Amino acid sequence: MGLELYLDLLSPACRVVYIFAKANRIPFEYKAVALMKGEQLSEDFGKVNPLKKVPALKDGDFTMSESIAILQYLAEKYKLSDHWYPANLEKRAKINEFLLWHVNVVRPLMVKDFWLKIMAPTLLGRTAPAERLEAVAQEFNAALDQFEKIFLQGKPYISGKEISVADVVSFCDLVQASRTGQNMFEERPKIAAWRQNVESHIGMELIDEAHKAALSAGSYSKDSMDPKGVEWLTARVQLLLL
């Protein structure tokens, strides 16, 4: 039994795994899990990932979740070019440092911004309070300052002259944030140059393929959801607005 990746390309974390595997020509079977229909909550998917989240990986009898852990697993198993996830202790430690910062700082802000601006109006029929949106925008700007000044520092890529898993993770999340009005590419030339480097290395054909569903106007409409999905998503939005 070969490698199976359980994904919904509406999710930036899933797009990270998809792009990374495709860019490195890793053979896998794509297993679609429709988040908007609540398929991740099913009993069958729970056997693959008891946390009932995507992305998830199944490799024979081995299963795991969490996008960054999956990237690390793939880089090790398929012995990918060293620049993706270096064997050198210090280089790898710096990439791990960035990834931990990113998932604890940038990703939660990206998720909050998306749910407040897209999902709250879709599911509740009302916009989030302006002060909540402004607070997220200010936090995002502070995080981007850190990204630009501490981690990127004008280098072509986060870890230096070559692309790594850190760039793919950050790229997918920041592109998602740009769709909800965070203008980091227009207002920050160093981040814009970094984006162009990542796009050039990966190729726009693959990037567009991975982002096609997320850019579709109907992808986040209530019509695309079933009752179970609406119930789960609405509960999440209401919790965020408390």
PDB file of C-alpha atoms in Angstrom:
ATOM      1  CA  MET A   1       0.000   0.000   0.000  1.00  0.00           C
ATOM      2  CA  GLY A   2       1.469   3.351  -1.052  1.00  0.00           C
ATOM      3  CA  LEU A   3       1.476   6.799   0.455  1.00  0.00           C
ATOM      4  CA  GLU A   4      -1.949   8.397   0.960  1.00  0.00           C
ATOM      5  CA  LEU A   5      -2.476  12.081   1.708  1.00  0.00           C
ATOM      6  CA  TYR A   6      -5.839  13.167   3.099  1.00  0.00           C
ATOM      7  CA  LEU A   7      -6.383  16.760   2.042  1.00  0.00           C
ATOM      8  CA  ASP A   8      -8.821  19.548   1.335  1.00  0.00           C
ATOM      9  CA  LEU A   9      -7.111  22.225  -0.745  1.00  0.00           C
ATOM     10  CA  LEU A  10      -9.343  24.888   0.788  1.00  0.00           C
ATOM     11  CA  SER A  11      -6.973  24.569   3.748  1.00  0.00           C
ATOM     12  CA  PRO A  12      -3.589  26.351   3.473  1.00  0.00           C
ATOM     13  CA  ALA A  13      -2.006  23.636   5.622  1.00  0.00           C
ATOM     14  CA  CYS A  14      -3.186  21.047   3.091  1.00  0.00           C
ATOM     15  CA  ARG A  15      -1.905  23.145   0.189  1.00  0.00           C
ATOM     16  CA  VAL A  16       1.512  23.199   1.866  1.00  0.00           C
ATOM     17  CA  VAL A  17       1.653  19.391   1.906  1.00  0.00           C
ATOM     18  CA  TYR A  18       0.250  19.078  -1.622  1.00  0.00           C
ATOM     19  CA  ILE A  19       2.697  21.587  -3.121  1.00  0.00           C
ATOM     20  CA  PHE A  20       5.673  20.105  -1.277  1.00  0.00           C
ATOM     21  CA  ALA A  21       4.894  16.543  -2.370  1.00  0.00           C
ATOM     22  CA  LYS A  22       4.186  17.535  -5.974  1.00  0.00           C
ATOM     23  CA  ALA A  23       7.230  19.813  -6.250  1.00  0.00           C
ATOM     24  CA  ASN A  24       9.445  16.933  -5.117  1.00  0.00           C
ATOM     25  CA  ARG A  25       7.705  14.354  -7.344  1.00  0.00           C
ATOM     26  CA  ILE A  26       6.700  12.221  -4.379  1.00  0.00           C
ATOM     27  CA  PRO A  27       4.113   9.669  -5.550  1.00  0.00           C
ATOM     28  CA  PHE A  28       0.942   9.668  -3.469  1.00  0.00           C
ATOM     29  CA  GLU A  29      -2.755   8.931  -3.649  1.00  0.00           C
ATOM     30  CA  TYR A  30      -4.891  11.999  -3.099  1.00  0.00           C
ATOM     31  CA  LYS A  31      -7.702  11.351  -0.620  1.00  0.00           C
ATOM     32  CA  ALA A  32     -10.215  14.203  -0.660  1.00  0.00           C
ATOM     33  CA  VAL A  33     -11.766  15.212   2.671  1.00  0.00           C
ATOM     34  CA  ALA A  34     -14.399  17.936   2.204  1.00  0.00           C
ATOM     35  CA  LEU A  35     -14.204  20.213   5.226  1.00  0.00           C
ATOM     36  CA  MET A  36     -17.297  22.165   4.232  1.00  0.00           C
ATOM     37  CA  LYS A  37     -19.289  18.945   4.369  1.00  0.00           C
ATOM     38  CA  GLY A  38     -17.835  17.875   7.705  1.00  0.00           C
ATOM     39  CA  GLU A  39     -16.204  14.751   6.236  1.00  0.00           C
ATOM     40  CA  GLN A  40     -13.267  15.113   8.643  1.00  0.00           C
ATOM     41  CA  LEU A  41     -15.712  14.321  11.458  1.00  0.00           C
ATOM     42  CA  SER A  42     -16.639  10.928  10.039  1.00  0.00           C
ATOM     43  CA  GLU A  43     -15.893   7.667  11.802  1.00  0.00           C
ATOM     44  CA  ASP A  44     -13.897   6.375   8.818  1.00  0.00           C
ATOM     45  CA  PHE A  45     -11.609   9.400   8.744  1.00  0.00           C
ATOM     46  CA  GLY A  46     -11.215   9.164  12.506  1.00  0.00           C
ATOM     47  CA  LYS A  47      -9.433   5.848  11.942  1.00  0.00           C
ATOM     48  CA  VAL A  48      -6.777   7.716   9.940  1.00  0.00           C
ATOM     49  CA  ASN A  49      -6.576  10.725  12.251  1.00  0.00           C
ATOM     50  CA  PRO A  50      -8.343  10.544  15.619  1.00  0.00           C
ATOM     51  CA  LEU A  51      -7.898  14.320  15.887  1.00  0.00           C
ATOM     52  CA  LYS A  52     -10.253  14.593  12.883  1.00  0.00           C
ATOM     53  CA  LYS A  53      -8.195  17.271  11.157  1.00  0.00           C
ATOM     54  CA  VAL A  54      -6.529  17.581   7.779  1.00  0.00           C
ATOM     55  CA  PRO A  55      -3.929  17.173   6.476  1.00  0.00           C
ATOM     56  CA  ALA A  56      -3.313  13.571   7.427  1.00  0.00           C
ATOM     57  CA  LEU A  57      -0.917  10.953   6.084  1.00  0.00           C
ATOM     58  CA  LYS A  58      -1.212   7.191   5.820  1.00  0.00           C
ATOM     59  CA  ASP A  59       1.848   5.212   4.748  1.00  0.00           C
ATOM     60  CA  GLY A  60       1.065   1.510   4.987  1.00  0.00           C
ATOM     61  CA  ASP A  61       0.007   0.991   8.594  1.00  0.00           C
ATOM     62  CA  PHE A  62       1.623   4.252   9.712  1.00  0.00           C
ATOM     63  CA  THR A  63      -0.558   7.338  10.153  1.00  0.00           C
ATOM     64  CA  MET A  64       0.151  10.893  11.274  1.00  0.00           C
ATOM     65  CA  SER A  65      -1.199  14.433  11.105  1.00  0.00           C
ATOM     66  CA  GLU A  66       0.027  18.052  11.384  1.00  0.00           C
ATOM     67  CA  SER A  67       1.331  19.655   8.202  1.00  0.00           C
ATOM     68  CA  ILE A  68       4.834  20.515   9.399  1.00  0.00           C
ATOM     69  CA  ALA A  69       5.420  17.066  10.871  1.00  0.00           C
ATOM     70  CA  ILE A  70       4.257  15.579   7.561  1.00  0.00           C
ATOM     71  CA  LEU A  71       6.736  17.729   5.606  1.00  0.00           C
ATOM     72  CA  GLN A  72       9.554  16.629   7.893  1.00  0.00           C
ATOM     73  CA  TYR A  73       8.549  12.985   7.490  1.00  0.00           C
ATOM     74  CA  LEU A  74       8.455  13.266   3.697  1.00  0.00           C
ATOM     75  CA  ALA A  75      11.812  15.053   3.541  1.00  0.00           C
ATOM     76  CA  GLU A  76      13.438  12.320   5.643  1.00  0.00           C
ATOM     77  CA  LYS A  77      11.754   9.302   4.067  1.00  0.00           C
ATOM     78  CA  TYR A  78      12.317  10.317   0.463  1.00  0.00           C
ATOM     79  CA  LYS A  79      15.812  11.686   1.118  1.00  0.00           C
ATOM     80  CA  LEU A  80      15.033  14.961  -0.582  1.00  0.00           C
ATOM     81  CA  SER A  81      17.650  17.554  -1.480  1.00  0.00           C
ATOM     82  CA  ASP A  82      19.321  18.741   1.707  1.00  0.00           C
ATOM     83  CA  HIS A  83      18.216  22.363   1.311  1.00  0.00           C
ATOM     84  CA  TRP A  84      14.589  21.429   2.053  1.00  0.00           C
ATOM     85  CA  TYR A  85      15.332  20.247   5.586  1.00  0.00           C
ATOM     86  CA  PRO A  86      19.116  20.348   6.192  1.00  0.00           C
ATOM     87  CA  ALA A  87      21.001  17.617   7.999  1.00  0.00           C
ATOM     88  CA  ASN A  88      23.297  20.244   9.522  1.00  0.00           C
ATOM     89  CA  LEU A  89      22.231  20.676  13.149  1.00  0.00           C
ATOM     90  CA  GLU A  90      22.354  24.466  13.273  1.00  0.00           C
ATOM     91  CA  LYS A  91      20.646  24.992   9.902  1.00  0.00           C
ATOM     92  CA  ARG A  92      17.875  22.575  10.814  1.00  0.00           C
ATOM     93  CA  ALA A  93      17.492  24.182  14.245  1.00  0.00           C
ATOM     94  CA  LYS A  94      17.003  27.611  12.666  1.00  0.00           C
ATOM     95  CA  ILE A  95      14.340  26.238  10.311  1.00  0.00           C
ATOM     96  CA  ASN A  96      12.606  24.565  13.262  1.00  0.00           C
ATOM     97  CA  GLU A  97      12.810  27.849  15.178  1.00  0.00           C
ATOM     98  CA  PHE A  98      11.047  29.670  12.356  1.00  0.00           C
ATOM     99  CA  LEU A  99       8.399  26.978  11.930  1.00  0.00           C
ATOM    100  CA  LEU A 100       7.523  27.039  15.629  1.00  0.00           C
ATOM    101  CA  TRP A 101       7.321  30.834  15.567  1.00  0.00           C
ATOM    102  CA  HIS A 102       5.161  30.749  12.449  1.00  0.00           C
ATOM    103  CA  VAL A 103       2.596  28.236  13.710  1.00  0.00           C
ATOM    104  CA  ASN A 104       2.343  30.011  17.059  1.00  0.00           C
ATOM    105  CA  VAL A 105       2.192  33.576  15.734  1.00  0.00           C
ATOM    106  CA  VAL A 106       1.334  33.935  12.041  1.00  0.00           C
ATOM    107  CA  ARG A 107      -0.942  30.970  11.434  1.00  0.00           C
ATOM    108  CA  PRO A 108      -3.372  31.701  14.303  1.00  0.00           C
ATOM    109  CA  LEU A 109      -3.691  35.290  13.030  1.00  0.00           C
ATOM    110  CA  MET A 110      -4.266  34.111   9.462  1.00  0.00           C
ATOM    111  CA  VAL A 111      -6.958  31.694  10.634  1.00  0.00           C
ATOM    112  CA  LYS A 112      -8.656  34.292  12.839  1.00  0.00           C
ATOM    113  CA  ASP A 113      -8.624  36.860  10.018  1.00  0.00           C
ATOM    114  CA  PHE A 114     -10.182  34.368   7.591  1.00  0.00           C
ATOM    115  CA  TRP A 115     -12.933  33.276   9.949  1.00  0.00           C
ATOM    116  CA  LEU A 116     -13.845  36.833  10.939  1.00  0.00           C
ATOM    117  CA  LYS A 117     -13.887  38.217   7.387  1.00  0.00           C
ATOM    118  CA  ILE A 118     -15.163  35.249   5.347  1.00  0.00           C
ATOM    119  CA  MET A 119     -16.878  32.670   7.499  1.00  0.00           C
ATOM    120  CA  ALA A 120     -18.707  34.960   9.936  1.00  0.00           C
ATOM    121  CA  PRO A 121     -20.641  36.779   7.171  1.00  0.00           C
ATOM    122  CA  THR A 122     -21.239  33.497   5.325  1.00  0.00           C
ATOM    123  CA  LEU A 123     -22.624  31.575   8.277  1.00  0.00           C
ATOM    124  CA  LEU A 124     -24.063  34.263  10.536  1.00  0.00           C
ATOM    125  CA  GLY A 125     -25.072  36.830   7.948  1.00  0.00           C
ATOM    126  CA  ARG A 126     -23.201  39.622   9.693  1.00  0.00           C
ATOM    127  CA  THR A 127     -19.733  41.085   9.718  1.00  0.00           C
ATOM    128  CA  ALA A 128     -17.403  40.824  12.675  1.00  0.00           C
ATOM    129  CA  PRO A 129     -17.065  43.909  14.906  1.00  0.00           C
ATOM    130  CA  ALA A 130     -14.732  46.509  13.412  1.00  0.00           C
ATOM    131  CA  GLU A 131     -12.618  46.634  16.569  1.00  0.00           C
ATOM    132  CA  ARG A 132     -11.950  42.887  16.332  1.00  0.00           C
ATOM    133  CA  LEU A 133     -10.827  43.223  12.716  1.00  0.00           C
ATOM    134  CA  GLU A 134      -8.604  46.186  13.563  1.00  0.00           C
ATOM    135  CA  ALA A 135      -6.990  44.312  16.440  1.00  0.00           C
ATOM    136  CA  VAL A 136      -6.144  41.387  14.149  1.00  0.00           C
ATOM    137  CA  ALA A 137      -4.741  43.787  11.522  1.00  0.00           C
ATOM    138  CA  GLN A 138      -2.443  45.390  14.100  1.00  0.00           C
ATOM    139  CA  GLU A 139      -1.232  42.016  15.345  1.00  0.00           C
ATOM    140  CA  PHE A 140      -0.638  40.916  11.758  1.00  0.00           C
ATOM    141  CA  ASN A 141       1.480  43.979  11.026  1.00  0.00           C
ATOM    142  CA  ALA A 142       3.571  43.330  14.128  1.00  0.00           C
ATOM    143  CA  ALA A 143       4.084  39.702  13.066  1.00  0.00           C
ATOM    144  CA  LEU A 144       5.072  40.764   9.552  1.00  0.00           C
ATOM    145  CA  ASP A 145       7.614  43.171  11.019  1.00  0.00           C
ATOM    146  CA  GLN A 146       9.171  40.250  12.874  1.00  0.00           C
ATOM    147  CA  PHE A 147       9.088  38.038   9.792  1.00  0.00           C
ATOM    148  CA  GLU A 148      10.760  40.696   7.659  1.00  0.00           C
ATOM    149  CA  LYS A 149      13.338  42.017  10.113  1.00  0.00           C
ATOM    150  CA  ILE A 150      14.240  38.952  12.181  1.00  0.00           C
ATOM    151  CA  PHE A 151      13.774  35.966   9.880  1.00  0.00           C
ATOM    152  CA  LEU A 152      13.898  37.157   6.276  1.00  0.00           C
ATOM    153  CA  GLN A 153      16.402  40.017   6.622  1.00  0.00           C
ATOM    154  CA  GLY A 154      16.447  40.614   2.871  1.00  0.00           C
ATOM    155  CA  LYS A 155      17.672  37.081   2.077  1.00  0.00           C
ATOM    156  CA  PRO A 156      16.268  35.276  -0.998  1.00  0.00           C
ATOM    157  CA  TYR A 157      14.735  32.626   1.263  1.00  0.00           C
ATOM    158  CA  ILE A 158      14.102  32.277   4.976  1.00  0.00           C
ATOM    159  CA  SER A 159      17.095  30.024   5.598  1.00  0.00           C
ATOM    160  CA  GLY A 160      19.421  31.811   3.181  1.00  0.00           C
ATOM    161  CA  LYS A 161      20.206  31.251  -0.472  1.00  0.00           C
ATOM    162  CA  GLU A 162      18.102  28.104  -0.927  1.00  0.00           C
ATOM    163  CA  ILE A 163      14.436  27.268  -0.449  1.00  0.00           C
ATOM    164  CA  SER A 164      13.348  25.122   2.513  1.00  0.00           C
ATOM    165  CA  VAL A 165      10.195  23.727   4.076  1.00  0.00           C
ATOM    166  CA  ALA A 166       9.947  27.010   5.993  1.00  0.00           C
ATOM    167  CA  ASP A 167       9.333  28.960   2.792  1.00  0.00           C
ATOM    168  CA  VAL A 168       6.556  26.679   1.564  1.00  0.00           C
ATOM    169  CA  VAL A 169       4.745  26.838   4.902  1.00  0.00           C
ATOM    170  CA  SER A 170       4.981  30.611   5.167  1.00  0.00           C
ATOM    171  CA  PHE A 171       4.162  31.182   1.499  1.00  0.00           C
ATOM    172  CA  CYS A 172       0.856  29.290   1.600  1.00  0.00           C
ATOM    173  CA  ASP A 173      -0.312  30.978   4.798  1.00  0.00           C
ATOM    174  CA  LEU A 174       0.623  34.488   3.661  1.00  0.00           C
ATOM    175  CA  VAL A 175      -1.049  34.020   0.276  1.00  0.00           C
ATOM    176  CA  GLN A 176      -4.184  32.979   2.161  1.00  0.00           C
ATOM    177  CA  ALA A 177      -3.945  36.104   4.324  1.00  0.00           C
ATOM    178  CA  SER A 178      -3.499  38.309   1.256  1.00  0.00           C
ATOM    179  CA  ARG A 179      -6.884  37.075  -0.023  1.00  0.00           C
ATOM    180  CA  THR A 180      -8.591  38.621   2.997  1.00  0.00           C
ATOM    181  CA  GLY A 181      -6.967  42.030   2.610  1.00  0.00           C
ATOM    182  CA  GLN A 182      -3.632  41.777   4.400  1.00  0.00           C
ATOM    183  CA  ASN A 183      -1.476  43.729   1.942  1.00  0.00           C
ATOM    184  CA  MET A 184       1.956  42.451   2.898  1.00  0.00           C
ATOM    185  CA  PHE A 185       3.084  41.927  -0.707  1.00  0.00           C
ATOM    186  CA  GLU A 186       2.091  45.385  -1.972  1.00  0.00           C
ATOM    187  CA  GLU A 187       3.417  47.279   1.037  1.00  0.00           C
ATOM    188  CA  ARG A 188       6.587  45.319   1.835  1.00  0.00           C
ATOM    189  CA  PRO A 189       9.087  45.017  -1.069  1.00  0.00           C
ATOM    190  CA  LYS A 190      11.336  42.498   0.717  1.00  0.00           C
ATOM    191  CA  ILE A 191       8.421  40.139   1.348  1.00  0.00           C
ATOM    192  CA  ALA A 192       7.228  40.653  -2.237  1.00  0.00           C
ATOM    193  CA  ALA A 193      10.700  39.734  -3.567  1.00  0.00           C
ATOM    194  CA  TRP A 194      10.744  36.632  -1.362  1.00  0.00           C
ATOM    195  CA  ARG A 195       7.330  35.622  -2.708  1.00  0.00           C
ATOM    196  CA  GLN A 196       8.600  35.915  -6.275  1.00  0.00           C
ATOM    197  CA  ASN A 197      11.583  33.704  -5.421  1.00  0.00           C
ATOM    198  CA  VAL A 198       9.313  31.011  -3.978  1.00  0.00           C
ATOM    199  CA  GLU A 199       6.968  31.177  -6.970  1.00  0.00           C
ATOM    200  CA  SER A 200       9.880  30.960  -9.378  1.00  0.00           C
ATOM    201  CA  HIS A 201      11.301  27.879  -7.652  1.00  0.00           C
ATOM    202  CA  ILE A 202       8.014  25.995  -7.285  1.00  0.00           C
ATOM    203  CA  GLY A 203       6.403  27.147 -10.536  1.00  0.00           C
ATOM    204  CA  MET A 204       3.129  28.991 -11.005  1.00  0.00           C
ATOM    205  CA  GLU A 205       1.407  26.029 -12.667  1.00  0.00           C
ATOM    206  CA  LEU A 206       1.608  23.980  -9.475  1.00  0.00           C
ATOM    207  CA  ILE A 207       0.801  26.966  -7.258  1.00  0.00           C
ATOM    208  CA  ASP A 208      -2.288  27.818  -9.320  1.00  0.00           C
ATOM    209  CA  GLU A 209      -3.371  24.169  -9.311  1.00  0.00           C
ATOM    210  CA  ALA A 210      -3.154  24.022  -5.513  1.00  0.00           C
ATOM    211  CA  HIS A 211      -4.999  27.322  -5.031  1.00  0.00           C
ATOM    212  CA  LYS A 212      -7.745  26.794  -7.619  1.00  0.00           C
ATOM    213  CA  ALA A 213     -10.409  25.637  -5.139  1.00  0.00           C
ATOM    214  CA  ALA A 214      -9.558  28.329  -2.601  1.00  0.00           C
ATOM    215  CA  LEU A 215      -9.968  31.066  -5.211  1.00  0.00           C
ATOM    216  CA  SER A 216     -13.334  29.816  -6.448  1.00  0.00           C
ATOM    217  CA  ALA A 217     -16.129  32.213  -5.506  1.00  0.00           C
ATOM    218  CA  GLY A 218     -18.456  29.382  -4.471  1.00  0.00           C
ATOM    219  CA  SER A 219     -15.976  27.464  -2.326  1.00  0.00           C
ATOM    220  CA  TYR A 220     -17.075  29.101   0.924  1.00  0.00           C
ATOM    221  CA  SER A 221     -20.774  29.539   0.209  1.00  0.00           C
ATOM    222  CA  LYS A 222     -23.418  27.905   2.369  1.00  0.00           C
ATOM    223  CA  ASP A 223     -24.595  26.050  -0.724  1.00  0.00           C
ATOM    224  CA  SER A 224     -21.327  24.110  -0.711  1.00  0.00           C
ATOM    225  CA  MET A 225     -21.952  22.817   2.819  1.00  0.00           C
ATOM    226  CA  ASP A 226     -24.194  20.076   4.123  1.00  0.00           C
ATOM    227  CA  PRO A 227     -26.127  20.473   7.430  1.00  0.00           C
ATOM    228  CA  LYS A 228     -23.435  18.713   9.437  1.00  0.00           C
ATOM    229  CA  GLY A 229     -20.787  21.013   8.019  1.00  0.00           C
ATOM    230  CA  VAL A 230     -22.895  24.123   8.682  1.00  0.00           C
ATOM    231  CA  GLU A 231     -23.437  23.067  12.286  1.00  0.00           C
ATOM    232  CA  TRP A 232     -19.747  22.461  12.930  1.00  0.00           C
ATOM    233  CA  LEU A 233     -18.566  25.615  11.157  1.00  0.00           C
ATOM    234  CA  THR A 234     -21.198  27.854  12.781  1.00  0.00           C
ATOM    235  CA  ALA A 235     -20.232  26.646  16.252  1.00  0.00           C
ATOM    236  CA  ARG A 236     -16.602  27.504  15.498  1.00  0.00           C
ATOM    237  CA  VAL A 237     -17.449  30.998  14.271  1.00  0.00           C
ATOM    238  CA  GLN A 238     -19.636  31.723  17.305  1.00  0.00           C
ATOM    239  CA  LEU A 239     -16.838  30.601  19.625  1.00  0.00           C
ATOM    240  CA  LEU A 240     -14.408  32.958  17.884  1.00  0.00           C
ATOM    241  CA  LEU A 241     -16.784  35.903  18.300  1.00  0.00           C
ATOM    242  CA  LEU A 242     -17.282  35.394  22.036  1.00  0.00           C
TER     243      LEU A 242
END
